[in-house]
Amino acid sequence: MISFRDIIILSFVWVFILDTAAAVTAADSEGATVHCINTHLINPTQRESMWLTLLYSCTGGAALLYALYRWLIPTAVQYHGGLALLWHDMIVERMLDTLTQSTRPQRLLHAVQKNATRGDPRSVVKAIDNFCRQKEWAMNVGDEKGCILDSVVSEVNPVTVLELGTYCGYSTVRIASLLPPHAKLITLEFNPDYAKIARQVIAWAGLEDKIQLVEGPSGEWIPKMKEQFGVKTFDLVFLDHWKDRYLPDTKLLEDCGLLRKGSILLADNVICPGTPDYLEYVRNSPRYKSQYFKSHLEYTKVEDGLEKSVFLG
C-alpha cells in the first residue's frame, strides 16, 4: 500500500518529469522557428524520437531513484547499525521534514490520532509500531525490545518508576499501562518539542493520571526528585536518553540515594549505538548483578539489546 510519504515522493518525481517534458516541448517549439536553418540536420521524426527517449530516460531514472529510496537502501541498511541510523535518522528524516514541513514526532502523533483508539494504550503502541515499520523509522524502544521491557515491568511490578528519555512517549505508555493503580511514573525529557508531542500521545492513551512528564536535563532533575516529587527510591529506572549520560546519571542516582537494594536499572541501546562505559561499570561493579537481553535495534535486524542490572546496595 502506498503511504502518504510515498505520494509526496511520487509527486515530486512526476513534477520533475513534467517540467522536463515542458522544457523539451519549449525547446522543440523554439527549434521550429529556425526549422528552415536546421531542417537538413534534424527532421520531425528524429525530434519526436529524441523527445520520447528523454522522457523515458527521466521516467526510468525517477523510478530507479524511487526504488532505491523505498526498498533497496532500507533493505540494505537493515543489517548495519551505523548505516541504518545515518539513513533513517539523518537523511530520510531531514528530507521528509523539508518536503512535508513537519517533524517526525508530529507525523508519529498524526498516525496515533488517526489509527489508535483514544483511551486504549495498547492500540497507541500498535499504531506507533505500524508507523515505524511501514512508513517511517523512529527511535522508540520498538516492538521486539518492547516485549522485553514489558516482561521486566511485569516481573518487578514497580510502584515508583523513573524513565530517562521520553521522546514521543512510546515506552512511557508501555510502562504505565502495566503499572498498578497507585504507582507513579516520572519521565524526563530534555527536548521541549518531544515533550509536547509525548504529552499528547500519553493523553490519547488515557494515562495522564499515572505519568509525571518533566522537561529538562536529567543531571539537574535527579537531585531534586525527593524534594519535588516525594520519591524516596525508585523500584525501576529505564534509561533511554543520551547514551553518554547513562553512566553519569547512574552514579548520580546512587549518590542521591534514589536506589535501594533490589532496584532495577534497565538500559536500552547498549550495543547500538552502544554504551561501553556504562556496561563496563554495571558488569564489573560489586554493587550490581547484570544480565544482557539480546535483541535488535528498533525495527531493524541490527544487533542491540537491553541490560538489566539489579542494585545490590
Tab-separated table of C-alpha atoms in Angstrom:
chain	number	residue	atom	x	y	z
A	1	MET	CA	0.000	0.000	0.000
A	2	ILE	CA	1.331	3.440	-0.940
A	3	SER	CA	1.712	5.722	2.061
A	4	PHE	CA	1.341	9.490	2.320
A	5	ARG	CA	5.129	9.720	2.280
A	6	ASP	CA	5.243	7.731	-0.985
A	7	ILE	CA	2.635	10.000	-2.558
A	8	ILE	CA	4.778	13.029	-1.745
A	9	ILE	CA	7.864	11.420	-3.262
A	10	LEU	CA	5.960	10.325	-6.364
A	11	SER	CA	4.506	13.820	-6.722
A	12	PHE	CA	7.974	15.329	-6.772
A	13	VAL	CA	9.097	12.696	-9.269
A	14	TRP	CA	6.215	13.498	-11.611
A	15	VAL	CA	6.748	17.229	-11.261
A	16	PHE	CA	10.339	16.631	-12.331
A	17	ILE	CA	9.196	14.573	-15.322
A	18	LEU	CA	6.559	17.105	-16.390
A	19	ASP	CA	8.975	20.007	-16.015
A	20	THR	CA	11.485	18.166	-18.150
A	21	ALA	CA	8.845	17.382	-20.764
A	22	ALA	CA	7.718	21.009	-20.802
A	23	ALA	CA	11.283	22.149	-21.256
A	24	VAL	CA	11.753	19.761	-24.165
A	25	THR	CA	8.477	20.904	-25.741
A	26	ALA	CA	9.502	24.541	-25.370
A	27	ALA	CA	12.839	23.772	-26.928
A	28	ASP	CA	11.077	21.959	-29.745
A	29	SER	CA	8.804	24.948	-30.380
A	30	GLU	CA	11.751	27.300	-30.389
A	31	GLY	CA	13.507	24.993	-32.761
A	32	ALA	CA	10.545	25.252	-35.130
A	33	THR	CA	11.284	28.950	-35.685
A	34	VAL	CA	14.674	28.071	-37.052
A	35	HIS	CA	13.459	24.972	-38.857
A	36	CYS	CA	14.444	26.422	-42.145
A	37	ILE	CA	18.038	26.546	-40.923
A	38	ASN	CA	18.217	23.132	-39.230
A	39	THR	CA	15.791	21.125	-41.365
A	40	HIS	CA	18.668	19.401	-43.114
A	41	LEU	CA	20.095	18.347	-39.706
A	42	ILE	CA	17.064	17.068	-37.661
A	43	ASN	CA	13.761	16.052	-39.226
A	44	PRO	CA	10.418	15.877	-37.265
A	45	THR	CA	10.650	12.110	-36.814
A	46	GLN	CA	14.077	12.431	-35.254
A	47	ARG	CA	12.890	15.208	-32.938
A	48	GLU	CA	9.960	13.079	-31.762
A	49	SER	CA	12.271	10.151	-31.157
A	50	MET	CA	14.644	12.349	-29.123
A	51	TRP	CA	11.734	13.703	-27.070
A	52	LEU	CA	10.453	10.205	-26.273
A	53	THR	CA	13.957	8.974	-25.433
A	54	LEU	CA	14.466	11.821	-22.977
A	55	LEU	CA	11.046	11.273	-21.411
A	56	TYR	CA	11.662	7.544	-20.999
A	57	SER	CA	15.104	8.232	-19.541
A	58	CYS	CA	13.647	10.661	-16.989
A	59	THR	CA	10.852	8.245	-16.076
A	60	GLY	CA	13.233	5.315	-15.753
A	61	GLY	CA	15.696	7.334	-13.706
A	62	ALA	CA	12.970	8.585	-11.407
A	63	ALA	CA	11.605	5.046	-10.969
A	64	LEU	CA	15.100	3.788	-10.126
A	65	LEU	CA	15.618	6.556	-7.556
A	66	TYR	CA	12.243	5.802	-6.000
A	67	ALA	CA	13.020	2.077	-5.822
A	68	LEU	CA	16.370	2.853	-4.170
A	69	TYR	CA	14.691	5.140	-1.640
A	70	ARG	CA	11.655	2.979	-0.913
A	71	TRP	CA	13.049	-0.562	-0.920
A	72	LEU	CA	16.679	-1.177	-1.859
A	73	ILE	CA	18.510	1.165	0.548
A	74	PRO	CA	16.193	0.437	3.535
A	75	THR	CA	16.727	-3.294	2.961
A	76	ALA	CA	20.490	-2.892	2.679
A	77	VAL	CA	20.847	-0.872	5.887
A	78	GLN	CA	18.728	-3.299	7.925
A	79	TYR	CA	21.877	-5.180	8.919
A	80	HIS	CA	24.308	-2.316	9.596
A	81	GLY	CA	23.781	-0.152	12.666
A	82	GLY	CA	25.746	2.893	11.566
A	83	LEU	CA	24.201	2.979	8.096
A	84	ALA	CA	20.719	2.370	9.495
A	85	LEU	CA	20.991	5.325	11.870
A	86	LEU	CA	22.530	7.539	9.164
A	87	TRP	CA	19.836	6.662	6.626
A	88	HIS	CA	16.755	6.752	8.871
A	89	ASP	CA	17.737	9.310	11.480
A	90	MET	CA	19.608	11.804	9.301
A	91	ILE	CA	18.885	11.549	5.578
A	92	VAL	CA	15.252	10.387	5.470
A	93	GLU	CA	14.090	12.400	8.469
A	94	ARG	CA	15.572	15.661	7.182
A	95	MET	CA	14.233	15.074	3.679
A	96	LEU	CA	10.703	14.352	4.907
A	97	ASP	CA	10.820	17.283	7.324
A	98	THR	CA	11.588	19.535	4.352
A	99	LEU	CA	9.034	18.001	1.991
A	100	THR	CA	6.161	17.860	4.490
A	101	GLN	CA	7.048	20.936	6.553
A	102	SER	CA	6.514	18.843	9.667
A	103	THR	CA	8.673	16.875	12.083
A	104	ARG	CA	8.887	13.120	12.594
A	105	PRO	CA	7.278	13.352	16.068
A	106	GLN	CA	4.402	15.341	14.559
A	107	ARG	CA	3.913	12.716	11.865
A	108	LEU	CA	4.019	9.990	14.514
A	109	LEU	CA	1.381	11.821	16.573
A	110	HIS	CA	-0.826	12.127	13.493
A	111	ALA	CA	-0.572	8.354	12.976
A	112	VAL	CA	-1.645	7.786	16.584
A	113	GLN	CA	-4.601	10.138	16.320
A	114	LYS	CA	-5.666	8.578	13.025
A	115	ASN	CA	-5.225	4.895	13.863
A	116	ALA	CA	-5.325	4.407	17.642
A	117	THR	CA	-8.373	4.216	19.869
A	118	ARG	CA	-8.480	7.025	22.414
A	119	GLY	CA	-8.034	5.643	25.939
A	120	ASP	CA	-6.529	2.344	24.734
A	121	PRO	CA	-2.752	2.241	25.463
A	122	ARG	CA	-2.163	-0.966	23.510
A	123	SER	CA	-3.737	0.496	20.373
A	124	VAL	CA	-1.454	3.530	20.742
A	125	VAL	CA	1.594	1.248	20.952
A	126	LYS	CA	0.387	-0.722	17.916
A	127	ALA	CA	-0.236	2.440	15.891
A	128	ILE	CA	3.305	3.661	16.585
A	129	ASP	CA	4.822	0.268	15.749
A	130	ASN	CA	2.908	0.171	12.458
A	131	PHE	CA	4.018	3.711	11.639
A	132	CYS	CA	7.658	2.844	12.338
A	133	ARG	CA	7.664	-0.428	10.422
A	134	GLN	CA	5.554	0.548	7.433
A	135	LYS	CA	6.125	4.274	6.986
A	136	GLU	CA	8.939	5.896	8.913
A	137	TRP	CA	11.550	4.584	11.348
A	138	ALA	CA	11.700	6.254	14.769
A	139	MET	CA	13.943	5.820	17.816
A	140	ASN	CA	11.464	4.120	20.143
A	141	VAL	CA	12.478	1.033	22.092
A	142	GLY	CA	10.361	-0.762	19.483
A	143	ASP	CA	8.102	-3.795	19.438
A	144	GLU	CA	10.779	-6.500	19.823
A	145	LYS	CA	12.656	-4.931	22.747
A	146	GLY	CA	9.319	-3.595	23.975
A	147	CYS	CA	8.292	-7.147	24.826
A	148	ILE	CA	11.409	-7.480	26.994
A	149	LEU	CA	10.565	-4.173	28.664
A	150	ASP	CA	7.024	-5.406	29.316
A	151	SER	CA	8.269	-8.620	30.919
A	152	VAL	CA	10.656	-6.759	33.232
A	153	VAL	CA	7.946	-4.301	34.302
A	154	SER	CA	5.527	-7.164	34.971
A	155	GLU	CA	8.184	-9.092	36.912
A	156	VAL	CA	9.199	-6.149	39.095
A	157	ASN	CA	5.661	-4.756	39.493
A	158	PRO	CA	7.141	-1.383	40.490
A	159	VAL	CA	5.404	1.324	42.479
A	160	THR	CA	7.911	4.054	41.599
A	161	VAL	CA	9.451	4.268	38.122
A	162	LEU	CA	11.869	6.727	36.558
A	163	GLU	CA	12.257	6.922	32.788
A	164	LEU	CA	15.186	8.877	31.382
A	165	GLY	CA	14.322	9.915	27.817
A	166	THR	CA	10.643	10.214	26.913
A	167	TYR	CA	10.958	11.043	23.202
A	168	CYS	CA	7.359	10.696	21.905
A	169	GLY	CA	6.038	8.649	24.830
A	170	TYR	CA	6.102	5.157	23.307
A	171	SER	CA	7.940	3.375	26.129
A	172	THR	CA	6.209	5.651	28.642
A	173	VAL	CA	2.847	4.305	27.505
A	174	ARG	CA	4.104	0.702	27.514
A	175	ILE	CA	5.386	1.006	31.085
A	176	ALA	CA	2.456	2.961	32.514
A	177	SER	CA	-0.117	0.590	31.028
A	178	LEU	CA	1.359	-2.259	33.131
A	179	LEU	CA	1.622	-0.412	36.456
A	180	PRO	CA	-0.739	-0.928	39.403
A	181	PRO	CA	-3.255	1.870	40.059
A	182	HIS	CA	-1.258	3.502	42.876
A	183	ALA	CA	2.077	3.520	41.025
A	184	LYS	CA	3.953	6.644	39.949
A	185	LEU	CA	5.944	7.038	36.724
A	186	ILE	CA	8.200	10.070	36.315
A	187	THR	CA	9.642	10.543	32.838
A	188	LEU	CA	12.315	13.109	31.955
A	189	GLU	CA	12.697	14.673	28.517
A	190	PHE	CA	15.308	17.276	27.627
A	191	ASN	CA	13.771	18.365	24.289
A	192	PRO	CA	10.634	20.544	24.748
A	193	ASP	CA	9.359	19.719	21.243
A	194	TYR	CA	9.478	15.998	22.003
A	195	ALA	CA	7.824	16.610	25.371
A	196	LYS	CA	4.953	18.463	23.711
A	197	ILE	CA	4.246	15.517	21.412
A	198	ALA	CA	4.690	12.989	24.225
A	199	ARG	CA	2.052	14.726	26.354
A	200	GLN	CA	-0.468	14.372	23.526
A	201	VAL	CA	0.419	10.708	22.947
A	202	ILE	CA	0.093	9.998	26.680
A	203	ALA	CA	-3.246	11.829	26.786
A	204	TRP	CA	-4.503	9.850	23.779
A	205	ALA	CA	-3.618	6.649	25.649
A	206	GLY	CA	-5.560	7.905	28.672
A	207	LEU	CA	-2.603	7.639	31.060
A	208	GLU	CA	-2.148	11.255	32.218
A	209	ASP	CA	-3.010	10.355	35.821
A	210	LYS	CA	-0.191	7.818	36.100
A	211	ILE	CA	2.565	9.839	34.458
A	212	GLN	CA	4.507	12.924	35.502
A	213	LEU	CA	6.403	14.304	32.483
A	214	VAL	CA	9.246	16.639	33.416
A	215	GLU	CA	11.197	18.795	30.964
A	216	GLY	CA	14.875	19.489	31.476
A	217	PRO	CA	18.334	17.926	31.842
A	218	SER	CA	18.473	14.696	33.832
A	219	GLY	CA	21.570	15.922	35.656
A	220	GLU	CA	19.576	18.813	37.098
A	221	TRP	CA	16.370	16.936	37.919
A	222	ILE	CA	17.697	13.753	39.516
A	223	PRO	CA	18.968	15.577	42.648
A	224	LYS	CA	15.519	17.215	43.005
A	225	MET	CA	13.470	14.014	42.882
A	226	LYS	CA	13.000	13.561	46.624
A	227	GLU	CA	12.145	17.199	47.260
A	228	GLN	CA	9.979	17.853	44.184
A	229	PHE	CA	8.097	14.556	43.914
A	230	GLY	CA	8.353	12.970	47.351
A	231	VAL	CA	10.127	9.900	45.993
A	232	LYS	CA	12.364	8.006	48.401
A	233	THR	CA	13.750	5.421	45.989
A	234	PHE	CA	12.863	4.027	42.565
A	235	ASP	CA	11.911	0.403	42.072
A	236	LEU	CA	12.693	0.608	38.334
A	237	VAL	CA	14.755	3.013	36.234
A	238	PHE	CA	14.564	2.828	32.438
A	239	LEU	CA	17.496	4.501	30.678
A	240	ASP	CA	16.838	5.506	27.081
A	241	HIS	CA	18.216	9.035	26.729
A	242	TRP	CA	21.621	10.338	25.640
A	243	LYS	CA	23.975	7.371	25.747
A	244	ASP	CA	26.831	9.383	27.247
A	245	ARG	CA	24.545	10.196	30.194
A	246	TYR	CA	23.853	6.573	31.215
A	247	LEU	CA	26.881	6.235	33.489
A	248	PRO	CA	26.892	9.765	35.000
A	249	ASP	CA	23.171	9.570	35.753
A	250	THR	CA	23.504	6.089	37.270
A	251	LYS	CA	26.194	7.357	39.625
A	252	LEU	CA	24.059	10.401	40.381
A	253	LEU	CA	21.123	8.154	41.303
A	254	GLU	CA	23.440	6.283	43.666
A	255	ASP	CA	24.802	9.473	45.212
A	256	CYS	CA	21.309	10.877	45.740
A	257	GLY	CA	20.143	7.707	47.494
A	258	LEU	CA	17.457	7.035	44.897
A	259	LEU	CA	18.341	3.346	44.528
A	260	ARG	CA	17.533	0.760	47.177
A	261	LYS	CA	18.668	-2.828	47.439
A	262	GLY	CA	16.765	-4.623	44.683
A	263	SER	CA	16.177	-1.562	42.464
A	264	ILE	CA	16.330	-2.437	38.773
A	265	LEU	CA	18.150	-0.460	36.089
A	266	LEU	CA	17.070	-1.346	32.555
A	267	ALA	CA	19.147	0.275	29.804
A	268	ASP	CA	18.265	0.379	26.101
A	269	ASN	CA	20.619	0.597	23.092
A	270	VAL	CA	23.602	-0.768	24.996
A	271	ILE	CA	25.031	-2.267	21.772
A	272	CYS	CA	23.747	0.097	19.084
A	273	PRO	CA	24.606	2.969	19.263
A	274	GLY	CA	26.266	1.480	22.366
A	275	THR	CA	27.183	2.443	25.935
A	276	PRO	CA	30.550	0.752	26.598
A	277	ASP	CA	31.452	2.768	29.702
A	278	TYR	CA	28.068	2.052	31.291
A	279	LEU	CA	28.293	-1.679	30.508
A	280	GLU	CA	31.795	-1.894	31.910
A	281	TYR	CA	30.627	-0.250	35.120
A	282	VAL	CA	27.475	-2.279	35.849
A	283	ARG	CA	29.045	-5.572	34.772
A	284	ASN	CA	32.139	-5.171	36.936
A	285	SER	CA	30.846	-3.260	39.926
A	286	PRO	CA	30.158	-5.342	43.057
A	287	ARG	CA	27.092	-3.144	43.562
A	288	TYR	CA	25.252	-4.679	40.582
A	289	LYS	CA	24.244	-8.012	39.172
A	290	SER	CA	23.700	-7.612	35.427
A	291	GLN	CA	22.050	-9.608	32.666
A	292	TYR	CA	22.050	-8.879	28.931
A	293	PHE	CA	18.930	-9.470	26.824
A	294	LYS	CA	19.957	-9.851	23.190
A	295	SER	CA	17.600	-8.337	20.644
A	296	HIS	CA	17.725	-5.937	17.685
A	297	LEU	CA	17.859	-2.205	17.117
A	298	GLU	CA	14.297	-0.976	16.854
A	299	TYR	CA	12.622	-2.020	13.605
A	300	THR	CA	15.846	-3.407	12.056
A	301	LYS	CA	17.943	-6.593	12.014
A	302	VAL	CA	20.961	-4.923	13.667
A	303	GLU	CA	22.002	-6.494	16.971
A	304	ASP	CA	21.126	-4.482	20.038
A	305	GLY	CA	19.816	-5.332	23.472
A	306	LEU	CA	18.748	-4.330	26.948
A	307	GLU	CA	20.932	-4.560	30.043
A	308	LYS	CA	19.094	-5.364	33.245
A	309	SER	CA	21.092	-4.525	36.384
A	310	VAL	CA	19.949	-5.257	39.923
A	311	PHE	CA	21.322	-2.849	42.528
A	312	LEU	CA	22.750	-4.847	45.413
A	313	GLY	CA	23.246	-1.942	47.778
